[in-house]
Amino acid sequence: MQTLLITNTDKQNIEIAAKLIKEGKLVVMPTETVYGLGANALDREAVTNVYKAKGRPMDNPLIVHLAKADDAEKYAHTSELYYKLAERFMPGPLTVILPKKDVIPYEVTCGLETVAIRVPSNGIAHTLIELSGCPIAAPSANLSGRPSPTSFEHVIEDMNGRVDAIIDGGRCDVGVESTVIILKDNSAEILRPGLITYEELKDVIPDITVNEAVKNQCTSSKPASPGMKYRHYAPSSPVYLVDGDDERIIAFFKEKQRNENCGILCFDEDAKYLNKTNLLTFGGHFDEEKQAHELFDMLRKFDSMTVDAIYARLPSDKGVGLAVYNRLIRAAGFSIIKV
Ligand code: TXA
Ligand code: MG
């Protein structure tokens, strides 16, 4: 398939992409989190093609992207709590799972009676949804199992030739996918952490919890969010997370660099103590937003190195750190080395 690359994002070019969406075609769009592989959410065939293009299992549902929070009314049963969240966090990197209305086909939700709703703040995504005149179902635009794409180059690697168009929006601001929460009566549960943190959400929903699978391996065959059960974000070499105090971790990395052909993913502060070969940094020790911004780009960079293993620092599990922790622990297949 010939993929149209849209690098000039003037309105008339977004119009061309919107026309493709209306025709049931696949368009990769930038969002503030990661790039999304979009299709008309009301077109069953287009939605089915999204799974095919990604190689995504047909039991992992898609997020429906809307131009404004009120539009959720057409596709889902909303609540007072939804609007409270919308007022504070939408448009932005929050996805809310609500009971679905009949117009949303089961191809989007993989047979579930709920639908994931998100209103992206990225201007290109917003314009595309508005001009398309339909909700856009979009998973992250990576091949299934690979790190989510946070730049146009990443999308080209995975999707050139597999979709009808790709819009270049430069680097994504956030770098990890949206926070996903499911609402219950007056409470909520975080199914996937993101830039919008547990601490911020607790301000609006005092009775909010974090699903166990955010930090631990999912053992249930029927998890709250199907995406939890898949190994994700993995570079081709095995990843090991390393936990302990700074000095011991540096000593461990040094020993590995002497004895193994390995990659090291460390904080900026660590780099001065280490050999620069196959060494990548992903932000300061306490700069979780920078770590989130860099993480997927770094995981992809390791794929262009020939290393037998990657040793990475365990991030904090507080604030935005929890989002970084959640992605890295999956990339590492849940193995942590304590030093
Ligand atoms: O930031 C993001 O959320 C990006 C951009 C493109 O918007 N999208 C994204 O989509 O990360 P995806 O498909 O890679 O991840 C969606 C996650 C999956 O883990 C899926 O299982 C979960 O949301 N999900 C979707 N619908 C659900 C539902 N009805 N119930 C439970 N989980 C759901
Ligand atoms: Mg994804």
PDB file of N, CA and C and ligand atoms in Angstrom, residues 29-37 54 56 59-65 93-95 97-98 108-110 112-118 120 138-142 148 176-180 182 191-192 223-228 230 232-233 327, ligand 1:
ATOM      1  N   MET A  29      -2.270   9.820  13.230  1.00  0.00           N
ATOM      2  CA  MET A  29      -2.292  11.237  13.656  1.00  0.00           C
ATOM      3  C   MET A  29      -1.433  11.416  14.907  1.00  0.00           C
ATOM      4  N   PRO A  30      -0.802  12.593  15.032  1.00  0.00           N
ATOM      5  CA  PRO A  30      -0.092  12.865  16.280  1.00  0.00           C
ATOM      6  C   PRO A  30      -1.102  13.185  17.378  1.00  0.00           C
ATOM      7  N   THR A  31      -0.802  12.831  18.607  1.00  0.00           N
ATOM      8  CA  THR A  31      -1.569  13.347  19.747  1.00  0.00           C
ATOM      9  C   THR A  31      -0.539  13.852  20.755  1.00  0.00           C
ATOM     10  N   GLU A  32      -0.995  14.450  21.842  1.00  0.00           N
ATOM     11  CA  GLU A  32      -0.047  14.975  22.839  1.00  0.00           C
ATOM     12  C   GLU A  32       0.683  13.848  23.577  1.00  0.00           C
ATOM     13  N   THR A  33       0.132  12.626  23.533  1.00  0.00           N
ATOM     14  CA  THR A  33       0.769  11.513  24.256  1.00  0.00           C
ATOM     15  C   THR A  33       1.720  10.741  23.345  1.00  0.00           C
ATOM     16  N   VAL A  34       1.139  10.009  22.384  1.00  0.00           N
ATOM     17  CA  VAL A  34       1.880   9.222  21.402  1.00  0.00           C
ATOM     18  C   VAL A  34       1.075   9.308  20.101  1.00  0.00           C
ATOM     19  N   TYR A  35       1.635   8.852  19.002  1.00  0.00           N
ATOM     20  CA  TYR A  35       0.875   8.839  17.737  1.00  0.00           C
ATOM     21  C   TYR A  35      -0.212   7.761  17.789  1.00  0.00           C
ATOM     22  N   GLY A  36      -1.357   8.051  17.148  1.00  0.00           N
ATOM     23  CA  GLY A  36      -2.467   7.100  17.131  1.00  0.00           C
ATOM     24  C   GLY A  36      -2.793   6.670  15.705  1.00  0.00           C
ATOM     25  N   LEU A  37      -3.203   5.398  15.555  1.00  0.00           N
ATOM     26  CA  LEU A  37      -3.566   4.852  14.239  1.00  0.00           C
ATOM     27  C   LEU A  37      -5.085   4.946  14.111  1.00  0.00           C
ATOM     28  N   LYS A  54      -1.863  -3.158  12.679  1.00  0.00           N
ATOM     29  CA  LYS A  54      -0.978  -3.210  13.852  1.00  0.00           C
ATOM     30  C   LYS A  54      -0.525  -4.620  14.195  1.00  0.00           C
ATOM     31  N   ARG A  56      -2.610  -6.417  15.890  1.00  0.00           N
ATOM     32  CA  ARG A  56      -3.108  -6.385  17.275  1.00  0.00           C
ATOM     33  C   ARG A  56      -4.131  -7.484  17.507  1.00  0.00           C
ATOM     34  N   ASP A  59      -8.796  -8.981  20.857  1.00  0.00           N
ATOM     35  CA  ASP A  59      -9.460  -8.887  22.166  1.00  0.00           C
ATOM     36  C   ASP A  59      -8.942  -7.687  22.965  1.00  0.00           C
ATOM     37  N   ASN A  60      -8.281  -6.752  22.292  1.00  0.00           N
ATOM     38  CA  ASN A  60      -7.733  -5.582  22.991  1.00  0.00           C
ATOM     39  C   ASN A  60      -8.363  -4.319  22.407  1.00  0.00           C
ATOM     40  N   PRO A  61      -9.369  -3.755  23.104  1.00  0.00           N
ATOM     41  CA  PRO A  61     -10.209  -2.688  22.529  1.00  0.00           C
ATOM     42  C   PRO A  61      -9.501  -1.361  22.303  1.00  0.00           C
ATOM     43  N   LEU A  62     -10.146  -0.522  21.487  1.00  0.00           N
ATOM     44  CA  LEU A  62      -9.557   0.757  21.064  1.00  0.00           C
ATOM     45  C   LEU A  62     -10.180   1.933  21.808  1.00  0.00           C
ATOM     46  N   ILE A  63      -9.422   3.019  21.903  1.00  0.00           N
ATOM     47  CA  ILE A  63      -9.921   4.260  22.512  1.00  0.00           C
ATOM     48  C   ILE A  63     -10.614   5.078  21.421  1.00  0.00           C
ATOM     49  N   VAL A  64     -11.769   5.669  21.762  1.00  0.00           N
ATOM     50  CA  VAL A  64     -12.491   6.536  20.830  1.00  0.00           C
ATOM     51  C   VAL A  64     -12.130   7.993  21.148  1.00  0.00           C
ATOM     52  N   HIS A  65     -11.614   8.695  20.122  1.00  0.00           N
ATOM     53  CA  HIS A  65     -11.155  10.075  20.294  1.00  0.00           C
ATOM     54  C   HIS A  65     -12.217  11.049  19.794  1.00  0.00           C
ATOM     55  N   PRO A  93      -4.540  14.318  28.340  1.00  0.00           N
ATOM     56  CA  PRO A  93      -4.168  12.895  28.281  1.00  0.00           C
ATOM     57  C   PRO A  93      -4.881  12.005  29.296  1.00  0.00           C
ATOM     58  N   LEU A  94      -6.220  12.074  29.296  1.00  0.00           N
ATOM     59  CA  LEU A  94      -7.011  11.211  30.182  1.00  0.00           C
ATOM     60  C   LEU A  94      -8.025  10.437  29.349  1.00  0.00           C
ATOM     61  N   THR A  95      -8.115   9.130  29.581  1.00  0.00           N
ATOM     62  CA  THR A  95      -9.113   8.287  28.923  1.00  0.00           C
ATOM     63  C   THR A  95     -10.056   7.753  29.984  1.00  0.00           C
ATOM     64  N   ILE A  97     -13.335   5.291  30.841  1.00  0.00           N
ATOM     65  CA  ILE A  97     -14.147   4.164  30.357  1.00  0.00           C
ATOM     66  C   ILE A  97     -15.552   4.267  30.921  1.00  0.00           C
ATOM     67  N   LEU A  98     -16.527   4.243  29.996  1.00  0.00           N
ATOM     68  CA  LEU A  98     -17.938   4.436  30.349  1.00  0.00           C
ATOM     69  C   LEU A  98     -18.772   3.331  29.695  1.00  0.00           C
ATOM     70  N   VAL A 108     -14.967  -2.035  17.995  1.00  0.00           N
ATOM     71  CA  VAL A 108     -14.156  -1.052  18.736  1.00  0.00           C
ATOM     72  C   VAL A 108     -13.850  -1.571  20.142  1.00  0.00           C
ATOM     73  N   THR A 109     -14.858  -2.189  20.781  1.00  0.00           N
ATOM     74  CA  THR A 109     -14.738  -2.529  22.205  1.00  0.00           C
ATOM     75  C   THR A 109     -14.399  -4.003  22.429  1.00  0.00           C
ATOM     76  N   CYS A 110     -14.223  -4.738  21.331  1.00  0.00           N
ATOM     77  CA  CYS A 110     -13.933  -6.182  21.407  1.00  0.00           C
ATOM     78  C   CYS A 110     -15.009  -6.906  22.209  1.00  0.00           C
ATOM     79  N   LEU A 112     -16.927  -5.763  24.541  1.00  0.00           N
ATOM     80  CA  LEU A 112     -17.235  -5.221  25.879  1.00  0.00           C
ATOM     81  C   LEU A 112     -18.430  -4.266  25.795  1.00  0.00           C
ATOM     82  N   GLU A 113     -19.120  -4.088  26.927  1.00  0.00           N
ATOM     83  CA  GLU A 113     -20.250  -3.152  26.986  1.00  0.00           C
ATOM     84  C   GLU A 113     -19.788  -1.748  27.383  1.00  0.00           C
ATOM     85  N   THR A 114     -18.470  -1.567  27.494  1.00  0.00           N
ATOM     86  CA  THR A 114     -17.927  -0.256  27.844  1.00  0.00           C
ATOM     87  C   THR A 114     -17.106   0.277  26.676  1.00  0.00           C
ATOM     88  N   VAL A 115     -16.936   1.604  26.667  1.00  0.00           N
ATOM     89  CA  VAL A 115     -16.102   2.223  25.631  1.00  0.00           C
ATOM     90  C   VAL A 115     -15.158   3.232  26.287  1.00  0.00           C
ATOM     91  N   ALA A 116     -13.930   3.281  25.772  1.00  0.00           N
ATOM     92  CA  ALA A 116     -12.920   4.212  26.289  1.00  0.00           C
ATOM     93  C   ALA A 116     -13.005   5.520  25.508  1.00  0.00           C
ATOM     94  N   ILE A 117     -13.157   6.636  26.219  1.00  0.00           N
ATOM     95  CA  ILE A 117     -13.354   7.950  25.597  1.00  0.00           C
ATOM     96  C   ILE A 117     -12.181   8.863  25.938  1.00  0.00           C
ATOM     97  N   ARG A 118     -11.663   9.552  24.905  1.00  0.00           N
ATOM     98  CA  ARG A 118     -10.565  10.496  25.160  1.00  0.00           C
ATOM     99  C   ARG A 118     -10.704  11.704  24.240  1.00  0.00           C
ATOM    100  N   PRO A 120      -8.299  14.430  22.853  1.00  0.00           N
ATOM    101  CA  PRO A 120      -6.895  14.869  22.804  1.00  0.00           C
ATOM    102  C   PRO A 120      -6.765  16.387  22.722  1.00  0.00           C
ATOM    103  N   ALA A 138      -8.590   4.949  17.811  1.00  0.00           N
ATOM    104  CA  ALA A 138      -7.148   4.906  17.543  1.00  0.00           C
ATOM    105  C   ALA A 138      -6.372   4.272  18.685  1.00  0.00           C
ATOM    106  N   PRO A 139      -5.691   3.169  18.396  1.00  0.00           N
ATOM    107  CA  PRO A 139      -4.686   2.676  19.336  1.00  0.00           C
ATOM    108  C   PRO A 139      -3.378   3.385  19.040  1.00  0.00           C
ATOM    109  N   SER A 140      -2.369   3.184  19.868  1.00  0.00           N
ATOM    110  CA  SER A 140      -1.050   3.731  19.568  1.00  0.00           C
ATOM    111  C   SER A 140      -0.593   3.155  18.225  1.00  0.00           C
ATOM    112  N   ALA A 141       0.155   3.962  17.444  1.00  0.00           N
ATOM    113  CA  ALA A 141       0.448   3.601  16.053  1.00  0.00           C
ATOM    114  C   ALA A 141       1.723   2.770  15.883  1.00  0.00           C
ATOM    115  N   ASN A 142       2.008   1.906  16.848  1.00  0.00           N
ATOM    116  CA  ASN A 142       3.156   0.987  16.751  1.00  0.00           C
ATOM    117  C   ASN A 142       2.678  -0.373  16.266  1.00  0.00           C
ATOM    118  N   SER A 148       5.373   2.434  21.917  1.00  0.00           N
ATOM    119  CA  SER A 148       4.509   3.388  21.211  1.00  0.00           C
ATOM    120  C   SER A 148       5.360   4.453  20.528  1.00  0.00           C
ATOM    121  N   VAL A 176       4.321   9.218  26.914  1.00  0.00           N
ATOM    122  CA  VAL A 176       3.670   7.944  27.278  1.00  0.00           C
ATOM    123  C   VAL A 176       2.169   8.118  27.054  1.00  0.00           C
ATOM    124  N   GLU A 177       1.462   7.002  26.921  1.00  0.00           N
ATOM    125  CA  GLU A 177       0.044   7.043  26.593  1.00  0.00           C
ATOM    126  C   GLU A 177      -0.781   7.613  27.753  1.00  0.00           C
ATOM    127  N   SER A 178      -2.033   7.953  27.427  1.00  0.00           N
ATOM    128  CA  SER A 178      -2.930   8.589  28.395  1.00  0.00           C
ATOM    129  C   SER A 178      -3.182   7.723  29.627  1.00  0.00           C
ATOM    130  N   THR A 179      -3.537   8.386  30.698  1.00  0.00           N
ATOM    131  CA  THR A 179      -4.017   7.714  31.912  1.00  0.00           C
ATOM    132  C   THR A 179      -5.389   7.122  31.581  1.00  0.00           C
ATOM    133  N   VAL A 180      -5.585   5.830  31.873  1.00  0.00           N
ATOM    134  CA  VAL A 180      -6.891   5.207  31.621  1.00  0.00           C
ATOM    135  C   VAL A 180      -7.565   4.912  32.960  1.00  0.00           C
ATOM    136  N   ILE A 182     -11.438   3.736  34.875  1.00  0.00           N
ATOM    137  CA  ILE A 182     -12.809   3.263  34.721  1.00  0.00           C
ATOM    138  C   ILE A 182     -13.623   3.829  35.886  1.00  0.00           C
ATOM    139  N   LEU A 191      -6.471   2.125  35.459  1.00  0.00           N
ATOM    140  CA  LEU A 191      -6.069   0.889  34.786  1.00  0.00           C
ATOM    141  C   LEU A 191      -4.708   1.050  34.113  1.00  0.00           C
ATOM    142  N   ARG A 192      -4.391   2.290  33.725  1.00  0.00           N
ATOM    143  CA  ARG A 192      -3.074   2.573  33.139  1.00  0.00           C
ATOM    144  C   ARG A 192      -2.663   3.979  33.572  1.00  0.00           C
ATOM    145  N   PRO A 223      -8.678  -9.569  32.691  1.00  0.00           N
ATOM    146  CA  PRO A 223      -8.284  -8.357  33.421  1.00  0.00           C
ATOM    147  C   PRO A 223      -9.263  -7.212  33.181  1.00  0.00           C
ATOM    148  N   ALA A 224      -9.212  -6.181  34.065  1.00  0.00           N
ATOM    149  CA  ALA A 224     -10.092  -5.012  33.924  1.00  0.00           C
ATOM    150  C   ALA A 224      -9.854  -4.321  32.585  1.00  0.00           C
ATOM    151  N   SER A 225      -8.621  -4.313  32.146  1.00  0.00           N
ATOM    152  CA  SER A 225      -8.288  -3.738  30.850  1.00  0.00           C
ATOM    153  C   SER A 225      -7.497  -4.784  30.066  1.00  0.00           C
ATOM    154  N   PRO A 226      -8.021  -5.219  28.917  1.00  0.00           N
ATOM    155  CA  PRO A 226      -7.356  -6.313  28.199  1.00  0.00           C
ATOM    156  C   PRO A 226      -5.883  -6.040  27.898  1.00  0.00           C
ATOM    157  N   GLY A 227      -5.530  -4.753  27.694  1.00  0.00           N
ATOM    158  CA  GLY A 227      -4.147  -4.402  27.365  1.00  0.00           C
ATOM    159  C   GLY A 227      -3.153  -4.818  28.438  1.00  0.00           C
ATOM    160  N   MET A 228      -3.652  -5.005  29.674  1.00  0.00           N
ATOM    161  CA  MET A 228      -2.767  -5.340  30.797  1.00  0.00           C
ATOM    162  C   MET A 228      -2.062  -6.676  30.642  1.00  0.00           C
ATOM    163  N   TYR A 230      -0.813  -8.138  27.994  1.00  0.00           N
ATOM    164  CA  TYR A 230       0.189  -8.320  26.953  1.00  0.00           C
ATOM    165  C   TYR A 230       1.550  -7.792  27.353  1.00  0.00           C
ATOM    166  N   HIS A 232       4.620  -5.698  26.529  1.00  0.00           N
ATOM    167  CA  HIS A 232       4.533  -4.468  25.770  1.00  0.00           C
ATOM    168  C   HIS A 232       5.873  -3.809  25.694  1.00  0.00           C
ATOM    169  N   TYR A 233       5.985  -2.822  24.845  1.00  0.00           N
ATOM    170  CA  TYR A 233       7.057  -1.832  24.920  1.00  0.00           C
ATOM    171  C   TYR A 233       8.434  -2.461  24.890  1.00  0.00           C
ATOM    172  N   ARG A 327       5.488   1.226  32.356  1.00  0.00           N
ATOM    173  CA  ARG A 327       5.952   0.839  31.008  1.00  0.00           C
ATOM    174  C   ARG A 327       7.232   0.022  31.100  1.00  0.00           C
TER     175      ARG A 327
HETATM  176  O1  TXA B   1      -2.605   8.185  24.768  1.00  0.00           O
HETATM  177  C1  TXA B   1      -3.274   7.225  24.354  1.00  0.00           C
HETATM  178  O2  TXA B   1      -4.151   6.692  25.034  1.00  0.00           O
HETATM  179  C2  TXA B   1      -2.985   6.741  22.934  1.00  0.00           C
HETATM  180  C3  TXA B   1      -3.330   7.855  21.962  1.00  0.00           C
HETATM  181  C4  TXA B   1      -3.205   7.424  20.533  1.00  0.00           C
HETATM  182  O3  TXA B   1      -4.604   8.335  22.237  1.00  0.00           O
HETATM  183  N1  TXA B   1      -3.738   5.558  22.653  1.00  0.00           N
HETATM  184  C5  TXA B   1      -3.434   4.341  23.178  1.00  0.00           C
HETATM  185  O4  TXA B   1      -4.249   3.318  22.745  1.00  0.00           O
HETATM  186  O5  TXA B   1      -2.528   4.172  23.973  1.00  0.00           O
HETATM  187  P1  TXA B   1      -3.897   1.773  22.959  1.00  0.00           P
HETATM  188  O6  TXA B   1      -4.912   1.061  22.153  1.00  0.00           O
HETATM  189  O7  TXA B   1      -2.494   1.525  22.647  1.00  0.00           O
HETATM  190  O8  TXA B   1      -4.219   1.536  24.469  1.00  0.00           O
HETATM  191  C6  TXA B   1      -5.549   1.538  24.920  1.00  0.00           C
HETATM  192  C7  TXA B   1      -5.670   0.822  26.227  1.00  0.00           C
HETATM  193  C8  TXA B   1      -5.458  -0.673  26.067  1.00  0.00           C
HETATM  194  O9  TXA B   1      -4.702  -1.139  27.162  1.00  0.00           O
HETATM  195  C9  TXA B   1      -6.887  -1.226  26.085  1.00  0.00           C
HETATM  196  O10 TXA B   1      -6.934  -2.542  26.610  1.00  0.00           O
HETATM  197  C10 TXA B   1      -7.579  -0.232  27.012  1.00  0.00           C
HETATM  198  O11 TXA B   1      -6.989   1.011  26.728  1.00  0.00           O
HETATM  199  N2  TXA B   1      -9.029  -0.162  26.742  1.00  0.00           N
HETATM  200  C11 TXA B   1      -9.657   0.332  25.649  1.00  0.00           C
HETATM  201  N3  TXA B   1     -10.997   0.200  25.760  1.00  0.00           N
HETATM  202  C12 TXA B   1     -11.226  -0.377  26.959  1.00  0.00           C
HETATM  203  C13 TXA B   1     -12.406  -0.787  27.666  1.00  0.00           C
HETATM  204  N4  TXA B   1     -13.617  -0.630  27.148  1.00  0.00           N
HETATM  205  N5  TXA B   1     -12.249  -1.353  28.886  1.00  0.00           N
HETATM  206  C14 TXA B   1     -11.009  -1.523  29.423  1.00  0.00           C
HETATM  207  N6  TXA B   1      -9.866  -1.147  28.816  1.00  0.00           N
HETATM  208  C15 TXA B   1      -9.973  -0.597  27.598  1.00  0.00           C
END
